[in-house]
Amino acid sequence: MSNFPSNEKALGMYKKMYQIRKYEESIYYLFLEGIMPGTIHQSTGEEASAVGMLYDLRKDDWMASTHRPAGHDIAKGISVKAMMCEMFGKAEGCCGGKGGAMHTGDISVGVIPANAIVGGNLPIAAGVGLAFKMQKKDNVVVCFFGDGASNEGSYHETMNAAGIWKLPVVYVCENNMYSANTSISLTCCQKNVAADRAAVYGIPSEVVDGNDVLAVNEAAARAIARARAGEGPTIIEVKTYRHGGHSRNDACGYRPKDEEKLWIQGRDPVKNFRKVILEHNVISEEELEKVEAGIEQEIEEAVEYAKNALLPSYESALKNVYWEG
């Protein structure tokens, strides 16, 4: 376990991780019951990556996500109410009900609407980083991508540019070992997908236990400090594991059962960090249960609110279609 933070920060990170977990669980059952439209790509099991990387960012720092954005969005500051309304296609959704699960975001809290194209957000984050640099600001961009995206041309082109221009971007490879239903062992010959390639572009890198929120947070602090100081990008590879399938229709029959048991039962980031904060006397068991109950109530209220919220107007379909500047 890494150096332990203040009690306030440790509890704050746990609350955010628990909020993400309960949000995703709620979404799962709503889809299972046929109550919610669309489809989902869930981040259950990857909460430590999202919270560890984003917890210390400023509001005016930006984040770019993937087709699995819920944990990142909530960790960066989008409310569960706005997220839930978006999932129900309601006008009060974070993207006005137009985005759905794979396109959530809110520029007001520094969240670039998520990109469902594999590797599509990498050059966008570089562009934002270049804008910050040209404006002589010390803002930072954190850009998440999956292990599969590291095989895309956009990855290599972007890393080359980011390295040359020393852009203030922290690129985070969430290596959950599978590109949809294909094992990374079949698509990449490197042990560390992103880190082993980083040196080619002159970019420093770290490989971190993605299920240890404190280890992720410390790596994030180092990379963010480099970016703010004008020292350029960092590639951080977090080793993690999604508990569910690639999408809601994926039963995960391709994953070994012993592997699933190791990661889901033995290395659950939320349950393990809960034990840690109790062992460090951050909060009592009784008080923690009250905190968790409050978060669960918040999720339930968000669901009920979203169910009854207004749908977008017909006229709104003609807005945001093209830039009107």
PDB file of C-alpha atoms in Angstrom:
ATOM      1  CA  MET A   1       0.000   0.000   0.000  1.00  0.00           C
ATOM      2  CA  SER A   2       1.267   3.467  -0.855  1.00  0.00           C
ATOM      3  CA  ASN A   3       1.761   6.418   1.510  1.00  0.00           C
ATOM      4  CA  PHE A   4      -1.478   7.144   3.293  1.00  0.00           C
ATOM      5  CA  PRO A   5      -3.160  10.534   2.711  1.00  0.00           C
ATOM      6  CA  SER A   6      -5.124  12.635   5.175  1.00  0.00           C
ATOM      7  CA  ASN A   7      -8.289  11.094   6.588  1.00  0.00           C
ATOM      8  CA  GLU A   8     -10.380  13.653   4.723  1.00  0.00           C
ATOM      9  CA  LYS A   9      -8.841  12.777   1.381  1.00  0.00           C
ATOM     10  CA  ALA A  10      -8.946   9.024   1.991  1.00  0.00           C
ATOM     11  CA  LEU A  11     -12.643   9.161   2.876  1.00  0.00           C
ATOM     12  CA  GLY A  12     -13.319  11.498  -0.043  1.00  0.00           C
ATOM     13  CA  MET A  13     -11.753   9.055  -2.491  1.00  0.00           C
ATOM     14  CA  TYR A  14     -13.649   6.123  -1.023  1.00  0.00           C
ATOM     15  CA  LYS A  15     -16.964   7.995  -1.222  1.00  0.00           C
ATOM     16  CA  LYS A  16     -16.362   8.791  -4.876  1.00  0.00           C
ATOM     17  CA  MET A  17     -15.421   5.174  -5.651  1.00  0.00           C
ATOM     18  CA  TYR A  18     -18.508   3.891  -3.835  1.00  0.00           C
ATOM     19  CA  GLN A  19     -20.690   6.399  -5.664  1.00  0.00           C
ATOM     20  CA  ILE A  20     -19.386   5.176  -9.019  1.00  0.00           C
ATOM     21  CA  ARG A  21     -19.907   1.523  -8.023  1.00  0.00           C
ATOM     22  CA  LYS A  22     -23.485   2.088  -6.914  1.00  0.00           C
ATOM     23  CA  TYR A  23     -24.284   4.183  -9.977  1.00  0.00           C
ATOM     24  CA  GLU A  24     -23.043   1.396 -12.260  1.00  0.00           C
ATOM     25  CA  GLU A  25     -24.929  -1.249 -10.296  1.00  0.00           C
ATOM     26  CA  SER A  26     -28.119   0.781 -10.608  1.00  0.00           C
ATOM     27  CA  ILE A  27     -27.617   1.203 -14.354  1.00  0.00           C
ATOM     28  CA  TYR A  28     -27.016  -2.538 -14.750  1.00  0.00           C
ATOM     29  CA  TYR A  29     -30.319  -3.495 -13.139  1.00  0.00           C
ATOM     30  CA  LEU A  30     -32.281  -0.790 -14.939  1.00  0.00           C
ATOM     31  CA  PHE A  31     -31.076  -2.206 -18.255  1.00  0.00           C
ATOM     32  CA  LEU A  32     -31.680  -5.767 -17.116  1.00  0.00           C
ATOM     33  CA  GLU A  33     -35.279  -4.883 -16.286  1.00  0.00           C
ATOM     34  CA  GLY A  34     -35.771  -3.152 -19.636  1.00  0.00           C
ATOM     35  CA  ILE A  35     -36.500   0.182 -17.983  1.00  0.00           C
ATOM     36  CA  MET A  36     -33.647   2.136 -19.576  1.00  0.00           C
ATOM     37  CA  PRO A  37     -33.083   2.527 -23.347  1.00  0.00           C
ATOM     38  CA  GLY A  38     -29.877   2.129 -25.328  1.00  0.00           C
ATOM     39  CA  THR A  39     -26.821   0.127 -24.384  1.00  0.00           C
ATOM     40  CA  ILE A  40     -24.020   0.334 -21.810  1.00  0.00           C
ATOM     41  CA  HIS A  41     -20.284  -0.252 -21.469  1.00  0.00           C
ATOM     42  CA  GLN A  42     -19.654  -0.310 -17.728  1.00  0.00           C
ATOM     43  CA  SER A  43     -16.609   0.598 -15.657  1.00  0.00           C
ATOM     44  CA  THR A  44     -17.359  -1.576 -12.612  1.00  0.00           C
ATOM     45  CA  GLY A  45     -14.023  -2.746 -11.192  1.00  0.00           C
ATOM     46  CA  GLU A  46     -12.078   0.211 -12.588  1.00  0.00           C
ATOM     47  CA  GLU A  47     -13.090   2.800  -9.961  1.00  0.00           C
ATOM     48  CA  ALA A  48      -9.597   3.182  -8.500  1.00  0.00           C
ATOM     49  CA  SER A  49      -8.225   4.229 -11.873  1.00  0.00           C
ATOM     50  CA  ALA A  50     -10.838   6.954 -12.355  1.00  0.00           C
ATOM     51  CA  VAL A  51     -10.747   8.357  -8.825  1.00  0.00           C
ATOM     52  CA  GLY A  52      -6.999   8.041  -8.321  1.00  0.00           C
ATOM     53  CA  MET A  53      -6.221   9.854 -11.549  1.00  0.00           C
ATOM     54  CA  LEU A  54      -8.801  12.629 -11.312  1.00  0.00           C
ATOM     55  CA  TYR A  55      -9.283  13.339  -7.615  1.00  0.00           C
ATOM     56  CA  ASP A  56      -6.680  16.118  -7.397  1.00  0.00           C
ATOM     57  CA  LEU A  57      -7.405  17.824 -10.715  1.00  0.00           C
ATOM     58  CA  ARG A  58      -8.680  21.384 -10.720  1.00  0.00           C
ATOM     59  CA  LYS A  59     -12.117  22.137 -12.117  1.00  0.00           C
ATOM     60  CA  ASP A  60     -10.510  23.967 -15.050  1.00  0.00           C
ATOM     61  CA  ASP A  61      -8.331  20.971 -15.923  1.00  0.00           C
ATOM     62  CA  TRP A  62      -9.884  18.805 -18.613  1.00  0.00           C
ATOM     63  CA  MET A  63     -10.510  15.096 -19.040  1.00  0.00           C
ATOM     64  CA  ALA A  64     -11.117  12.992 -22.155  1.00  0.00           C
ATOM     65  CA  SER A  65     -12.804   9.610 -21.819  1.00  0.00           C
ATOM     66  CA  THR A  66     -13.716   6.579 -23.905  1.00  0.00           C
ATOM     67  CA  HIS A  67     -16.824   4.493 -24.659  1.00  0.00           C
ATOM     68  CA  ARG A  68     -16.684   3.433 -20.962  1.00  0.00           C
ATOM     69  CA  PRO A  69     -16.960   6.906 -19.396  1.00  0.00           C
ATOM     70  CA  ALA A  70     -19.263   6.788 -16.349  1.00  0.00           C
ATOM     71  CA  GLY A  71     -16.572   6.370 -13.691  1.00  0.00           C
ATOM     72  CA  HIS A  72     -14.394   9.067 -15.235  1.00  0.00           C
ATOM     73  CA  ASP A  73     -17.321  11.485 -15.534  1.00  0.00           C
ATOM     74  CA  ILE A  74     -18.477  11.108 -11.942  1.00  0.00           C
ATOM     75  CA  ALA A  75     -14.909  11.255 -10.637  1.00  0.00           C
ATOM     76  CA  LYS A  76     -14.340  14.550 -12.496  1.00  0.00           C
ATOM     77  CA  GLY A  77     -17.500  16.141 -11.144  1.00  0.00           C
ATOM     78  CA  ILE A  78     -20.599  15.408 -13.228  1.00  0.00           C
ATOM     79  CA  SER A  79     -23.521  14.805 -10.859  1.00  0.00           C
ATOM     80  CA  VAL A  80     -25.229  11.427 -10.754  1.00  0.00           C
ATOM     81  CA  LYS A  81     -28.532  13.220 -11.400  1.00  0.00           C
ATOM     82  CA  ALA A  82     -27.225  14.704 -14.664  1.00  0.00           C
ATOM     83  CA  MET A  83     -25.722  11.332 -15.624  1.00  0.00           C
ATOM     84  CA  MET A  84     -28.935   9.453 -14.855  1.00  0.00           C
ATOM     85  CA  CYS A  85     -31.057  11.951 -16.801  1.00  0.00           C
ATOM     86  CA  GLU A  86     -28.737  11.484 -19.767  1.00  0.00           C
ATOM     87  CA  MET A  87     -29.133   7.719 -19.546  1.00  0.00           C
ATOM     88  CA  PHE A  88     -32.910   8.133 -19.709  1.00  0.00           C
ATOM     89  CA  GLY A  89     -32.579  10.544 -22.643  1.00  0.00           C
ATOM     90  CA  LYS A  90     -33.973  13.480 -20.693  1.00  0.00           C
ATOM     91  CA  ALA A  91     -33.494  17.197 -21.291  1.00  0.00           C
ATOM     92  CA  GLU A  92     -31.662  17.681 -17.977  1.00  0.00           C
ATOM     93  CA  GLY A  93     -29.050  15.105 -18.931  1.00  0.00           C
ATOM     94  CA  CYS A  94     -25.443  16.259 -18.992  1.00  0.00           C
ATOM     95  CA  CYS A  95     -25.625  16.300 -22.818  1.00  0.00           C
ATOM     96  CA  GLY A  96     -29.274  17.262 -23.095  1.00  0.00           C
ATOM     97  CA  GLY A  97     -30.396  13.681 -23.559  1.00  0.00           C
ATOM     98  CA  LYS A  98     -28.610  13.417 -26.903  1.00  0.00           C
ATOM     99  CA  GLY A  99     -25.473  11.553 -25.898  1.00  0.00           C
ATOM    100  CA  GLY A 100     -26.488   8.364 -24.155  1.00  0.00           C
ATOM    101  CA  ALA A 101     -24.084   6.112 -22.292  1.00  0.00           C
ATOM    102  CA  MET A 102     -21.101   6.422 -24.636  1.00  0.00           C
ATOM    103  CA  HIS A 103     -21.213  10.191 -25.123  1.00  0.00           C
ATOM    104  CA  THR A 104     -21.558  11.734 -21.680  1.00  0.00           C
ATOM    105  CA  GLY A 105     -19.670  14.877 -20.721  1.00  0.00           C
ATOM    106  CA  ASP A 106     -19.891  18.423 -19.368  1.00  0.00           C
ATOM    107  CA  ILE A 107     -17.419  21.116 -20.370  1.00  0.00           C
ATOM    108  CA  SER A 108     -18.403  23.210 -17.316  1.00  0.00           C
ATOM    109  CA  VAL A 109     -16.567  20.720 -15.085  1.00  0.00           C
ATOM    110  CA  GLY A 110     -13.822  20.019 -17.606  1.00  0.00           C
ATOM    111  CA  VAL A 111     -15.230  16.827 -19.117  1.00  0.00           C
ATOM    112  CA  ILE A 112     -14.939  16.573 -22.893  1.00  0.00           C
ATOM    113  CA  PRO A 113     -17.958  14.533 -24.122  1.00  0.00           C
ATOM    114  CA  ALA A 114     -16.834  10.924 -24.351  1.00  0.00           C
ATOM    115  CA  ASN A 115     -15.702   9.430 -27.654  1.00  0.00           C
ATOM    116  CA  ALA A 116     -16.886   5.971 -28.681  1.00  0.00           C
ATOM    117  CA  ILE A 117     -14.255   5.656 -31.435  1.00  0.00           C
ATOM    118  CA  VAL A 118     -11.394   3.526 -30.149  1.00  0.00           C
ATOM    119  CA  GLY A 119      -8.436   5.887 -29.821  1.00  0.00           C
ATOM    120  CA  GLY A 120     -10.517   8.797 -31.099  1.00  0.00           C
ATOM    121  CA  ASN A 121     -10.031  10.904 -27.976  1.00  0.00           C
ATOM    122  CA  LEU A 122      -6.209  10.752 -28.058  1.00  0.00           C
ATOM    123  CA  PRO A 123      -5.648  13.489 -30.686  1.00  0.00           C
ATOM    124  CA  ILE A 124      -8.531  15.550 -29.256  1.00  0.00           C
ATOM    125  CA  ALA A 125      -6.792  15.644 -25.861  1.00  0.00           C
ATOM    126  CA  ALA A 126      -3.562  16.620 -27.600  1.00  0.00           C
ATOM    127  CA  GLY A 127      -5.401  19.486 -29.281  1.00  0.00           C
ATOM    128  CA  VAL A 128      -6.741  20.715 -25.958  1.00  0.00           C
ATOM    129  CA  GLY A 129      -3.270  20.437 -24.458  1.00  0.00           C
ATOM    130  CA  LEU A 130      -1.799  22.401 -27.360  1.00  0.00           C
ATOM    131  CA  ALA A 131      -4.429  25.116 -26.838  1.00  0.00           C
ATOM    132  CA  PHE A 132      -3.503  25.396 -23.155  1.00  0.00           C
ATOM    133  CA  LYS A 133       0.163  25.653 -24.069  1.00  0.00           C
ATOM    134  CA  MET A 134      -0.418  28.308 -26.712  1.00  0.00           C
ATOM    135  CA  GLN A 135      -2.476  30.301 -24.220  1.00  0.00           C
ATOM    136  CA  LYS A 136       0.371  29.959 -21.695  1.00  0.00           C
ATOM    137  CA  LYS A 137      -1.923  28.348 -19.137  1.00  0.00           C
ATOM    138  CA  ASP A 138      -0.863  25.672 -16.651  1.00  0.00           C
ATOM    139  CA  ASN A 139      -4.003  23.580 -17.154  1.00  0.00           C
ATOM    140  CA  VAL A 140      -3.643  19.835 -17.630  1.00  0.00           C
ATOM    141  CA  VAL A 141      -5.572  17.271 -19.666  1.00  0.00           C
ATOM    142  CA  VAL A 142      -6.001  13.666 -18.492  1.00  0.00           C
ATOM    143  CA  CYS A 143      -6.855  11.324 -21.359  1.00  0.00           C
ATOM    144  CA  PHE A 144      -7.968   7.729 -20.770  1.00  0.00           C
ATOM    145  CA  PHE A 145      -7.685   4.978 -23.377  1.00  0.00           C
ATOM    146  CA  GLY A 146      -7.848   1.197 -23.389  1.00  0.00           C
ATOM    147  CA  ASP A 147      -5.147  -1.345 -24.158  1.00  0.00           C
ATOM    148  CA  GLY A 148      -6.755  -1.953 -27.556  1.00  0.00           C
ATOM    149  CA  ALA A 149      -6.427   1.730 -28.485  1.00  0.00           C
ATOM    150  CA  SER A 150      -2.643   1.487 -28.143  1.00  0.00           C
ATOM    151  CA  ASN A 151      -2.659  -0.504 -31.392  1.00  0.00           C
ATOM    152  CA  GLU A 152      -4.474   2.234 -33.304  1.00  0.00           C
ATOM    153  CA  GLY A 153      -2.708   4.639 -35.636  1.00  0.00           C
ATOM    154  CA  SER A 154      -4.166   7.559 -33.686  1.00  0.00           C
ATOM    155  CA  TYR A 155      -2.205   6.434 -30.625  1.00  0.00           C
ATOM    156  CA  HIS A 156       1.178   6.471 -32.354  1.00  0.00           C
ATOM    157  CA  GLU A 157       0.571   9.692 -34.275  1.00  0.00           C
ATOM    158  CA  THR A 158      -0.652  11.454 -31.152  1.00  0.00           C
ATOM    159  CA  MET A 159       2.188  10.282 -28.908  1.00  0.00           C
ATOM    160  CA  ASN A 160       4.715  11.421 -31.484  1.00  0.00           C
ATOM    161  CA  ALA A 161       3.184  14.918 -31.566  1.00  0.00           C
ATOM    162  CA  ALA A 162       2.691  15.103 -27.798  1.00  0.00           C
ATOM    163  CA  GLY A 163       6.306  14.130 -27.191  1.00  0.00           C
ATOM    164  CA  ILE A 164       7.715  16.613 -29.697  1.00  0.00           C
ATOM    165  CA  TRP A 165       5.589  19.518 -28.500  1.00  0.00           C
ATOM    166  CA  LYS A 166       5.786  18.616 -24.794  1.00  0.00           C
ATOM    167  CA  LEU A 167       2.036  18.886 -24.387  1.00  0.00           C
ATOM    168  CA  PRO A 168       0.492  19.052 -20.881  1.00  0.00           C
ATOM    169  CA  VAL A 169      -1.405  15.791 -21.259  1.00  0.00           C
ATOM    170  CA  VAL A 170      -1.388  12.756 -18.974  1.00  0.00           C
ATOM    171  CA  TYR A 171      -2.264   9.724 -21.085  1.00  0.00           C
ATOM    172  CA  VAL A 172      -3.726   6.877 -19.027  1.00  0.00           C
ATOM    173  CA  CYS A 173      -3.910   3.381 -20.492  1.00  0.00           C
ATOM    174  CA  GLU A 174      -6.537   1.428 -18.571  1.00  0.00           C
ATOM    175  CA  ASN A 175      -5.232  -2.043 -19.354  1.00  0.00           C
ATOM    176  CA  ASN A 176      -8.079  -4.373 -18.359  1.00  0.00           C
ATOM    177  CA  MET A 177      -6.514  -7.189 -20.398  1.00  0.00           C
ATOM    178  CA  TYR A 178      -9.239  -7.397 -23.050  1.00  0.00           C
ATOM    179  CA  SER A 179     -10.109  -5.480 -26.204  1.00  0.00           C
ATOM    180  CA  ALA A 180     -13.818  -6.289 -26.297  1.00  0.00           C
ATOM    181  CA  ASN A 181     -13.552 -10.104 -26.062  1.00  0.00           C
ATOM    182  CA  THR A 182      -9.970 -10.504 -27.311  1.00  0.00           C
ATOM    183  CA  SER A 183      -7.140 -11.075 -24.834  1.00  0.00           C
ATOM    184  CA  ILE A 184      -4.315  -8.559 -25.030  1.00  0.00           C
ATOM    185  CA  SER A 185      -1.920 -11.505 -25.318  1.00  0.00           C
ATOM    186  CA  LEU A 186      -3.272 -12.055 -28.839  1.00  0.00           C
ATOM    187  CA  THR A 187      -2.893  -8.452 -29.987  1.00  0.00           C
ATOM    188  CA  CYS A 188       0.313  -7.171 -28.393  1.00  0.00           C
ATOM    189  CA  CYS A 189       3.731  -8.737 -27.784  1.00  0.00           C
ATOM    190  CA  GLN A 190       4.804  -6.221 -25.118  1.00  0.00           C
ATOM    191  CA  LYS A 191       4.347  -6.991 -21.436  1.00  0.00           C
ATOM    192  CA  ASN A 192       3.393  -3.412 -20.638  1.00  0.00           C
ATOM    193  CA  VAL A 193       1.192  -2.241 -23.486  1.00  0.00           C
ATOM    194  CA  ALA A 194       1.747   1.507 -23.348  1.00  0.00           C
ATOM    195  CA  ALA A 195       4.811   1.878 -21.153  1.00  0.00           C
ATOM    196  CA  ASP A 196       7.093  -0.305 -23.273  1.00  0.00           C
ATOM    197  CA  ARG A 197       6.263   1.915 -26.262  1.00  0.00           C
ATOM    198  CA  ALA A 198       6.581   5.281 -24.530  1.00  0.00           C
ATOM    199  CA  ALA A 199      10.362   5.596 -24.835  1.00  0.00           C
ATOM    200  CA  VAL A 200      10.076   5.635 -28.623  1.00  0.00           C
ATOM    201  CA  TYR A 201       8.339   8.995 -28.354  1.00  0.00           C
ATOM    202  CA  GLY A 202      10.581  10.382 -25.632  1.00  0.00           C
ATOM    203  CA  ILE A 203       7.753  10.264 -23.121  1.00  0.00           C
ATOM    204  CA  PRO A 204       8.309   9.074 -19.519  1.00  0.00           C
ATOM    205  CA  SER A 205       5.981   6.368 -18.263  1.00  0.00           C
ATOM    206  CA  GLU A 206       4.841   4.457 -15.203  1.00  0.00           C
ATOM    207  CA  VAL A 207       3.115   1.114 -14.723  1.00  0.00           C
ATOM    208  CA  VAL A 208       0.787   1.083 -11.708  1.00  0.00           C
ATOM    209  CA  ASP A 209      -1.551  -1.293  -9.904  1.00  0.00           C
ATOM    210  CA  GLY A 210      -4.802   0.143 -11.240  1.00  0.00           C
ATOM    211  CA  ASN A 211      -6.829  -1.348  -8.406  1.00  0.00           C
ATOM    212  CA  ASP A 212      -4.839   0.517  -5.717  1.00  0.00           C
ATOM    213  CA  VAL A 213      -6.358   4.003  -5.628  1.00  0.00           C
ATOM    214  CA  LEU A 214      -3.467   5.396  -3.573  1.00  0.00           C
ATOM    215  CA  ALA A 215      -0.812   4.094  -5.971  1.00  0.00           C
ATOM    216  CA  VAL A 216      -2.744   5.529  -8.916  1.00  0.00           C
ATOM    217  CA  ASN A 217      -3.163   8.854  -7.126  1.00  0.00           C
ATOM    218  CA  GLU A 218       0.567   9.144  -6.413  1.00  0.00           C
ATOM    219  CA  ALA A 219       1.442   8.393 -10.036  1.00  0.00           C
ATOM    220  CA  ALA A 220      -1.144  10.959 -11.107  1.00  0.00           C
ATOM    221  CA  ALA A 221       0.401  13.587  -8.824  1.00  0.00           C
ATOM    222  CA  ARG A 222       3.829  13.090 -10.391  1.00  0.00           C
ATOM    223  CA  ALA A 223       2.500  13.247 -13.957  1.00  0.00           C
ATOM    224  CA  ILE A 224       0.253  16.253 -13.317  1.00  0.00           C
ATOM    225  CA  ALA A 225       3.140  18.149 -11.699  1.00  0.00           C
ATOM    226  CA  ARG A 226       5.335  17.480 -14.758  1.00  0.00           C
ATOM    227  CA  ALA A 227       2.608  18.684 -17.103  1.00  0.00           C
ATOM    228  CA  ARG A 228       1.941  21.870 -15.115  1.00  0.00           C
ATOM    229  CA  ALA A 229       5.650  22.654 -15.066  1.00  0.00           C
ATOM    230  CA  GLY A 230       5.825  22.506 -18.850  1.00  0.00           C
ATOM    231  CA  GLU A 231       7.816  19.257 -18.888  1.00  0.00           C
ATOM    232  CA  GLY A 232       5.433  17.497 -21.235  1.00  0.00           C
ATOM    233  CA  PRO A 233       3.263  14.381 -21.270  1.00  0.00           C
ATOM    234  CA  THR A 234       3.421  11.164 -19.276  1.00  0.00           C
ATOM    235  CA  ILE A 235       1.981   7.767 -20.151  1.00  0.00           C
ATOM    236  CA  ILE A 236       0.602   5.914 -17.141  1.00  0.00           C
ATOM    237  CA  GLU A 237      -0.512   2.324 -17.559  1.00  0.00           C
ATOM    238  CA  VAL A 238      -2.901   1.099 -14.890  1.00  0.00           C
ATOM    239  CA  LYS A 239      -3.387  -2.652 -14.643  1.00  0.00           C
ATOM    240  CA  THR A 240      -7.051  -3.250 -13.864  1.00  0.00           C
ATOM    241  CA  TYR A 241     -10.027  -5.469 -14.714  1.00  0.00           C
ATOM    242  CA  ARG A 242     -13.630  -4.836 -15.697  1.00  0.00           C
ATOM    243  CA  HIS A 243     -16.028  -6.957 -13.660  1.00  0.00           C
ATOM    244  CA  GLY A 244     -18.613  -7.258 -16.406  1.00  0.00           C
ATOM    245  CA  GLY A 245     -18.446  -7.847 -20.113  1.00  0.00           C
ATOM    246  CA  HIS A 246     -17.440  -5.425 -22.823  1.00  0.00           C
ATOM    247  CA  SER A 247     -21.088  -4.366 -23.104  1.00  0.00           C
ATOM    248  CA  ARG A 248     -24.363  -5.483 -21.570  1.00  0.00           C
ATOM    249  CA  ASN A 249     -24.763  -8.333 -24.078  1.00  0.00           C
ATOM    250  CA  ASP A 250     -21.369  -9.866 -23.269  1.00  0.00           C
ATOM    251  CA  ALA A 251     -21.498 -12.879 -20.921  1.00  0.00           C
ATOM    252  CA  CYS A 252     -17.668 -13.091 -20.681  1.00  0.00           C
ATOM    253  CA  GLY A 253     -17.509 -16.755 -21.662  1.00  0.00           C
ATOM    254  CA  TYR A 254     -14.002 -16.177 -23.042  1.00  0.00           C
ATOM    255  CA  ARG A 255     -12.439 -15.274 -19.670  1.00  0.00           C
ATOM    256  CA  PRO A 256     -10.921 -18.008 -17.455  1.00  0.00           C
ATOM    257  CA  LYS A 257     -12.927 -18.499 -14.267  1.00  0.00           C
ATOM    258  CA  ASP A 258      -9.858 -18.540 -12.046  1.00  0.00           C
ATOM    259  CA  GLU A 259      -8.789 -15.207 -13.534  1.00  0.00           C
ATOM    260  CA  GLU A 260     -12.186 -13.687 -12.839  1.00  0.00           C
ATOM    261  CA  LYS A 261     -12.112 -14.984  -9.262  1.00  0.00           C
ATOM    262  CA  LEU A 262      -8.660 -13.507  -8.654  1.00  0.00           C
ATOM    263  CA  TRP A 263      -9.585 -10.053  -9.901  1.00  0.00           C
ATOM    264  CA  ILE A 264     -13.254  -9.723  -8.956  1.00  0.00           C
ATOM    265  CA  GLN A 265     -13.184 -11.389  -5.550  1.00  0.00           C
ATOM    266  CA  GLY A 266      -9.587 -10.888  -4.484  1.00  0.00           C
ATOM    267  CA  ARG A 267      -8.694  -7.531  -6.043  1.00  0.00           C
ATOM    268  CA  ASP A 268     -11.921  -5.536  -5.905  1.00  0.00           C
ATOM    269  CA  PRO A 269     -10.714  -1.910  -5.585  1.00  0.00           C
ATOM    270  CA  VAL A 270     -13.767  -0.654  -3.675  1.00  0.00           C
ATOM    271  CA  LYS A 271     -13.966  -3.468  -1.133  1.00  0.00           C
ATOM    272  CA  ASN A 272     -10.212  -3.501  -0.579  1.00  0.00           C
ATOM    273  CA  PHE A 273      -9.966   0.260  -0.041  1.00  0.00           C
ATOM    274  CA  ARG A 274     -12.893   0.052   2.364  1.00  0.00           C
ATOM    275  CA  LYS A 275     -10.844  -2.337   4.486  1.00  0.00           C
ATOM    276  CA  VAL A 276      -7.856  -0.006   4.292  1.00  0.00           C
ATOM    277  CA  ILE A 277      -9.667   3.096   5.560  1.00  0.00           C
ATOM    278  CA  LEU A 278     -11.175   1.100   8.420  1.00  0.00           C
ATOM    279  CA  GLU A 279      -7.757  -0.320   9.347  1.00  0.00           C
ATOM    280  CA  HIS A 280      -6.329   3.233   9.375  1.00  0.00           C
ATOM    281  CA  ASN A 281      -9.176   4.429  11.622  1.00  0.00           C
ATOM    282  CA  VAL A 282     -10.294   6.999   9.082  1.00  0.00           C
ATOM    283  CA  ILE A 283     -13.896   6.375  10.119  1.00  0.00           C
ATOM    284  CA  SER A 284     -15.776   3.849  12.215  1.00  0.00           C
ATOM    285  CA  GLU A 285     -17.703   0.976  10.653  1.00  0.00           C
ATOM    286  CA  GLU A 286     -20.969   2.446  11.907  1.00  0.00           C
ATOM    287  CA  GLU A 287     -20.287   5.889  10.452  1.00  0.00           C
ATOM    288  CA  LEU A 288     -19.077   4.410   7.171  1.00  0.00           C
ATOM    289  CA  GLU A 289     -22.300   2.457   6.808  1.00  0.00           C
ATOM    290  CA  LYS A 290     -24.213   5.727   7.209  1.00  0.00           C
ATOM    291  CA  VAL A 291     -22.089   7.346   4.512  1.00  0.00           C
ATOM    292  CA  GLU A 292     -22.718   4.427   2.164  1.00  0.00           C
ATOM    293  CA  ALA A 293     -26.459   4.503   2.892  1.00  0.00           C
ATOM    294  CA  GLY A 294     -26.515   8.198   2.008  1.00  0.00           C
ATOM    295  CA  ILE A 295     -24.824   7.521  -1.329  1.00  0.00           C
ATOM    296  CA  GLU A 296     -27.251   4.706  -2.097  1.00  0.00           C
ATOM    297  CA  GLN A 297     -30.171   7.018  -1.325  1.00  0.00           C
ATOM    298  CA  GLU A 298     -28.676   9.666  -3.628  1.00  0.00           C
ATOM    299  CA  ILE A 299     -28.574   7.134  -6.481  1.00  0.00           C
ATOM    300  CA  GLU A 300     -32.159   6.013  -5.847  1.00  0.00           C
ATOM    301  CA  GLU A 301     -33.365   9.614  -5.839  1.00  0.00           C
ATOM    302  CA  ALA A 302     -31.486  10.307  -9.078  1.00  0.00           C
ATOM    303  CA  VAL A 303     -33.211   7.351 -10.739  1.00  0.00           C
ATOM    304  CA  GLU A 304     -36.660   8.494  -9.673  1.00  0.00           C
ATOM    305  CA  TYR A 305     -35.919  12.065 -10.714  1.00  0.00           C
ATOM    306  CA  ALA A 306     -34.681  10.955 -14.135  1.00  0.00           C
ATOM    307  CA  LYS A 307     -37.707   8.745 -14.729  1.00  0.00           C
ATOM    308  CA  ASN A 308     -40.024  11.716 -14.231  1.00  0.00           C
ATOM    309  CA  ALA A 309     -37.890  14.401 -15.874  1.00  0.00           C
ATOM    310  CA  LEU A 310     -38.931  16.038 -19.143  1.00  0.00           C
ATOM    311  CA  LEU A 311     -37.874  14.725 -22.517  1.00  0.00           C
ATOM    312  CA  PRO A 312     -36.019  17.102 -24.867  1.00  0.00           C
ATOM    313  CA  SER A 313     -38.232  19.262 -27.078  1.00  0.00           C
ATOM    314  CA  TYR A 314     -38.595  18.308 -30.734  1.00  0.00           C
ATOM    315  CA  GLU A 315     -36.940  21.602 -31.653  1.00  0.00           C
ATOM    316  CA  SER A 316     -33.789  20.648 -29.734  1.00  0.00           C
ATOM    317  CA  ALA A 317     -33.031  18.033 -32.388  1.00  0.00           C
ATOM    318  CA  LEU A 318     -32.038  20.897 -34.688  1.00  0.00           C
ATOM    319  CA  LYS A 319     -29.650  22.463 -32.169  1.00  0.00           C
ATOM    320  CA  ASN A 320     -25.936  21.669 -31.816  1.00  0.00           C
ATOM    321  CA  VAL A 321     -25.972  20.033 -35.240  1.00  0.00           C
ATOM    322  CA  TYR A 322     -23.283  22.386 -36.509  1.00  0.00           C
ATOM    323  CA  TRP A 323     -21.258  25.252 -35.105  1.00  0.00           C
ATOM    324  CA  GLU A 324     -23.122  28.535 -35.171  1.00  0.00           C
ATOM    325  CA  GLY A 325     -20.205  30.745 -34.074  1.00  0.00           C
TER     326      GLY A 325
END
